[in-house]
XYZ file of C-alpha atoms in Angstrom:
297
model
C 193.918 158.621 99.255
C 194.060 155.057 98.506
C 195.408 151.974 100.234
C 196.151 148.384 98.942
C 195.016 145.787 101.489
C 195.886 142.107 101.516
C 193.549 139.962 103.433
C 195.091 136.849 104.750
C 192.674 134.514 106.126
C 194.995 133.366 108.974
C 196.485 136.655 109.746
C 195.599 140.355 110.133
C 195.353 142.196 106.830
C 198.372 143.915 105.415
C 198.101 147.241 104.305
C 200.097 149.692 102.097
C 200.907 153.200 102.793
C 198.131 155.694 101.791
C 198.813 156.975 98.132
C 196.966 159.163 95.520
C 195.815 158.578 92.289
C 195.707 161.711 90.053
C 197.036 163.503 87.046
C 199.571 165.800 89.013
C 200.978 163.223 91.609
C 204.512 164.135 90.325
C 204.366 167.993 90.636
C 205.180 168.164 94.251
C 207.991 165.602 93.596
C 209.795 168.176 91.290
C 209.407 170.718 93.778
C 210.662 168.367 96.741
C 213.556 167.162 94.627
C 214.992 170.711 93.897
C 214.435 171.776 97.472
C 217.091 169.066 98.474
C 219.735 171.520 97.699
C 218.270 174.097 100.211
C 218.138 171.379 102.934
C 221.703 170.537 102.371
C 222.935 174.004 102.677
C 225.990 174.556 104.999
C 226.488 177.675 106.770
C 222.748 178.745 107.245
C 219.838 177.979 109.426
C 217.427 175.819 107.565
C 214.130 177.244 108.730
C 210.356 177.824 107.851
C 208.710 178.927 105.665
C 211.673 177.581 103.370
C 211.966 174.097 104.712
C 208.180 173.248 104.112
C 207.903 171.372 107.402
C 208.672 172.759 111.030
C 210.244 169.420 111.759
C 212.765 169.749 109.051
C 214.208 172.981 110.470
C 217.726 172.933 112.007
C 220.309 175.426 113.087
C 222.969 176.522 110.901
C 225.585 173.870 110.394
C 229.420 175.172 110.308
C 228.489 178.955 110.224
C 232.202 179.620 110.310
C 233.932 176.916 108.487
C 237.386 177.899 108.496
C 239.548 174.818 107.699
C 243.244 174.418 107.841
C 245.291 172.250 105.412
C 245.478 168.734 106.731
C 248.867 167.943 108.383
C 250.990 164.943 107.469
C 250.408 164.320 103.642
C 252.460 165.440 100.512
C 250.862 168.928 100.479
C 253.718 171.534 101.435
C 251.715 174.667 102.473
C 250.185 175.607 105.738
C 247.291 177.930 105.788
C 243.503 178.147 106.501
C 240.641 179.169 104.232
C 237.183 180.227 105.073
C 235.037 177.786 102.931
C 231.759 178.618 104.792
C 228.714 177.623 102.534
C 228.066 175.202 99.932
C 226.204 171.951 100.215
C 226.847 169.019 102.284
C 227.169 165.763 100.054
C 225.340 162.961 101.660
C 224.961 161.723 105.079
C 228.216 163.276 106.183
C 229.226 166.778 107.043
C 231.923 166.937 104.040
C 231.960 169.324 101.069
C 233.544 167.996 98.010
C 234.424 170.179 94.869
C 233.926 167.138 92.278
C 230.430 166.359 93.560
C 229.486 170.025 93.916
C 230.810 170.378 90.404
C 228.325 168.022 88.663
C 225.333 169.172 90.934
C 226.063 172.925 90.343
C 226.415 172.330 86.576
C 223.231 170.416 86.372
C 221.230 173.381 87.811
C 223.312 175.930 85.661
C 222.765 173.706 82.755
C 219.024 173.427 83.414
C 218.649 177.146 83.256
C 220.833 177.605 80.215
C 219.069 174.913 78.131
C 215.606 176.314 79.127
C 216.723 179.828 78.021
C 218.075 178.356 74.783
C 214.792 176.488 74.337
C 212.818 179.561 74.669
C 211.101 178.043 77.791
C 209.010 180.489 80.058
C 211.705 181.609 82.534
C 209.108 183.108 84.888
C 207.866 179.601 86.015
C 209.338 177.416 88.647
C 212.230 176.807 89.135
C 213.620 179.591 86.938
C 211.536 182.538 87.952
C 212.112 184.744 90.865
C 209.985 183.887 93.776
C 209.172 180.453 92.635
C 211.364 178.056 94.813
C 210.678 179.441 98.293
C 214.262 180.009 99.344
C 215.726 182.771 101.447
C 216.871 184.621 98.111
C 213.309 184.494 96.770
C 212.211 187.998 95.813
C 215.687 189.367 94.956
C 214.803 189.753 91.473
C 217.121 187.016 90.248
C 216.220 183.419 89.054
C 215.503 181.311 91.910
C 217.605 178.257 90.338
C 220.619 180.587 89.930
C 220.474 181.772 93.561
C 220.523 178.189 94.677
C 223.459 177.331 92.219
C 225.370 180.332 93.436
C 225.230 179.130 97.100
C 227.507 176.199 95.732
C 229.580 178.059 93.362
C 230.582 180.444 96.065
C 231.864 177.586 97.989
C 233.835 176.169 95.037
C 235.438 179.438 94.491
C 236.587 179.803 98.054
C 238.400 176.280 97.725
C 240.967 177.580 95.169
C 244.454 177.780 96.407
C 245.452 181.653 96.956
C 248.084 183.442 95.030
C 251.625 183.286 96.498
C 251.513 179.552 97.187
C 253.206 176.759 95.032
C 249.943 175.457 93.837
C 248.080 178.802 93.331
C 245.023 178.291 91.106
C 244.649 174.781 91.958
C 241.466 173.759 93.886
C 241.321 171.803 97.219
C 239.590 168.423 96.398
C 237.382 168.431 99.598
C 236.992 169.676 103.068
C 235.560 167.689 105.811
C 235.827 166.210 109.348
C 239.053 164.573 110.710
C 236.909 161.515 111.761
C 233.625 160.126 110.878
C 230.781 161.433 113.170
C 228.291 159.240 114.497
C 224.926 158.630 112.759
C 222.231 161.018 113.694
C 224.225 164.093 114.333
C 223.037 167.091 112.890
C 225.543 169.560 111.137
C 225.446 171.910 114.084
C 226.356 169.090 116.718
C 229.422 168.148 114.842
C 232.170 168.017 117.277
C 235.116 167.162 114.936
C 237.923 169.241 113.761
C 237.622 169.873 109.962
C 240.439 169.996 107.373
C 241.329 170.820 103.957
C 242.543 168.160 101.711
C 245.176 168.760 99.122
C 244.154 170.054 95.598
C 243.605 167.649 92.763
C 243.498 168.252 89.053
C 240.018 166.965 88.885
C 238.606 169.422 91.373
C 240.590 172.290 89.592
C 238.954 171.351 86.214
C 235.485 171.169 87.809
C 235.842 174.699 89.215
C 237.130 175.835 85.588
C 234.120 174.239 83.939
C 231.525 175.391 86.187
C 232.834 178.780 86.722
C 233.189 179.328 83.155
C 229.566 178.564 82.623
C 228.575 180.732 85.506
C 230.554 183.576 84.033
C 228.371 183.762 80.858
C 225.130 182.806 82.779
C 225.444 185.593 85.465
C 226.925 188.280 83.061
C 223.722 190.013 82.859
C 222.415 188.979 86.286
C 225.411 189.941 88.442
C 228.295 191.452 86.559
C 230.790 191.424 89.303
C 230.071 187.722 90.299
C 230.434 186.887 86.633
C 233.883 188.510 86.641
C 235.057 186.885 89.726
C 233.947 183.368 88.005
C 235.856 183.907 84.800
C 239.045 184.931 86.392
C 238.815 182.093 88.715
C 238.062 179.744 85.767
C 240.856 180.816 83.573
C 243.181 180.639 86.616
C 242.150 177.305 87.379
C 242.619 175.879 83.839
C 246.042 177.336 83.652
C 246.918 175.580 86.931
C 245.486 172.442 85.763
C 247.558 172.432 82.566
C 250.518 173.078 84.872
C 249.685 170.237 87.136
C 247.760 167.685 85.067
C 248.286 164.542 87.053
C 247.342 165.343 90.783
C 244.954 162.785 91.784
C 243.114 162.407 94.867
C 244.112 159.066 96.574
C 241.687 156.255 96.787
C 242.522 155.578 100.337
C 241.688 158.981 101.669
C 238.265 157.982 103.130
C 238.379 158.688 106.900
C 236.046 161.416 107.867
C 234.797 161.896 104.235
C 234.479 160.159 100.857
C 237.722 159.628 98.596
C 235.826 160.622 95.387
C 239.106 159.653 93.586
C 239.448 160.044 89.940
C 242.695 159.069 88.105
C 241.219 159.915 84.490
C 240.853 163.518 83.749
C 240.999 163.879 80.056
C 237.201 164.276 80.148
C 237.503 167.020 82.703
C 239.915 168.844 80.484
C 237.709 168.557 77.381
C 234.734 169.746 79.452
C 236.561 172.742 80.984
C 238.008 173.691 77.665
C 234.705 173.629 76.059
C 232.828 175.738 78.791
C 235.724 178.155 78.595
C 235.697 178.418 74.706
C 231.960 179.223 74.748
C 232.393 181.886 77.230
C 235.448 183.498 76.060
C 236.133 182.461 72.438
C 239.809 182.239 72.916
C 241.618 180.074 70.412
C 243.795 178.415 73.167
C 240.661 176.524 74.439
C 239.568 175.560 70.917
C 243.128 173.928 70.555
C 242.627 172.031 73.641
C 239.065 170.803 72.591
C 240.319 169.791 69.067
C 243.388 167.818 70.415
C 241.370 165.801 72.898
C 240.584 162.192 72.352
C 237.085 163.064 73.444
C 236.769 165.660 70.260
C 233.357 165.194 68.529
C 232.912 161.815 70.443
C 229.246 160.909 70.918
C 228.746 158.812 73.940
C 226.482 155.700 73.146
């Protein structure tokens, strides 16, 4: 280990934190980065040997996360959903479908691109037993086990059949009021609620579940089928309700994560569904989009 020391003649020397100089200093950073997801899991005890350090262990947060629809807004139906699982978003105890969407897709896409490129899928984080997570050793790629923890939660956020907005997806679920800083998830005293569905959240599920359906097809066929049913149902619901936006001011107890432009999500979801199913209706949506063949700069 090295230090940088600045000698000030009239003061005590200032020292840097110790650091290493080597050719592999970033290898552990890659492992730590992908373990972020395990450490932010909701509904499961975070424990050794998976958490790496004993002081990072904690009891399960919200192990029975049953949330009721929030009273007093425009949403007409009252019910509760068990949305246990998923990842906490940031420093709060909320769980958000639009945030989970891009994060889950990133892991799934990392696996899918590596497979397409012919990379060695036995190595970390793709191979089984390479990420030191509770599912390691189950015969499935570790990165897909981690992604499934989130995708399972996203599927649970879909409005059940029999309700007016069936197939849509609740935008988020979180505490009624903000908790104080420094409170672990298992210490959370607040009542938790589902917030109304949004078109953006619905299309996030449609896209990620469609991608999941093809990736898990030969790994977990039952889960693959579940994903595809949910994805197509979500897309149809979004087409029926194309402009339900999360309000910008819904930021008590959790972030708003509002988005009033969802043409990009429609294009994304239709693309993932077309790749998975080959159905003409999704290709038609793709070709009619303003984003068709658009290459971002």
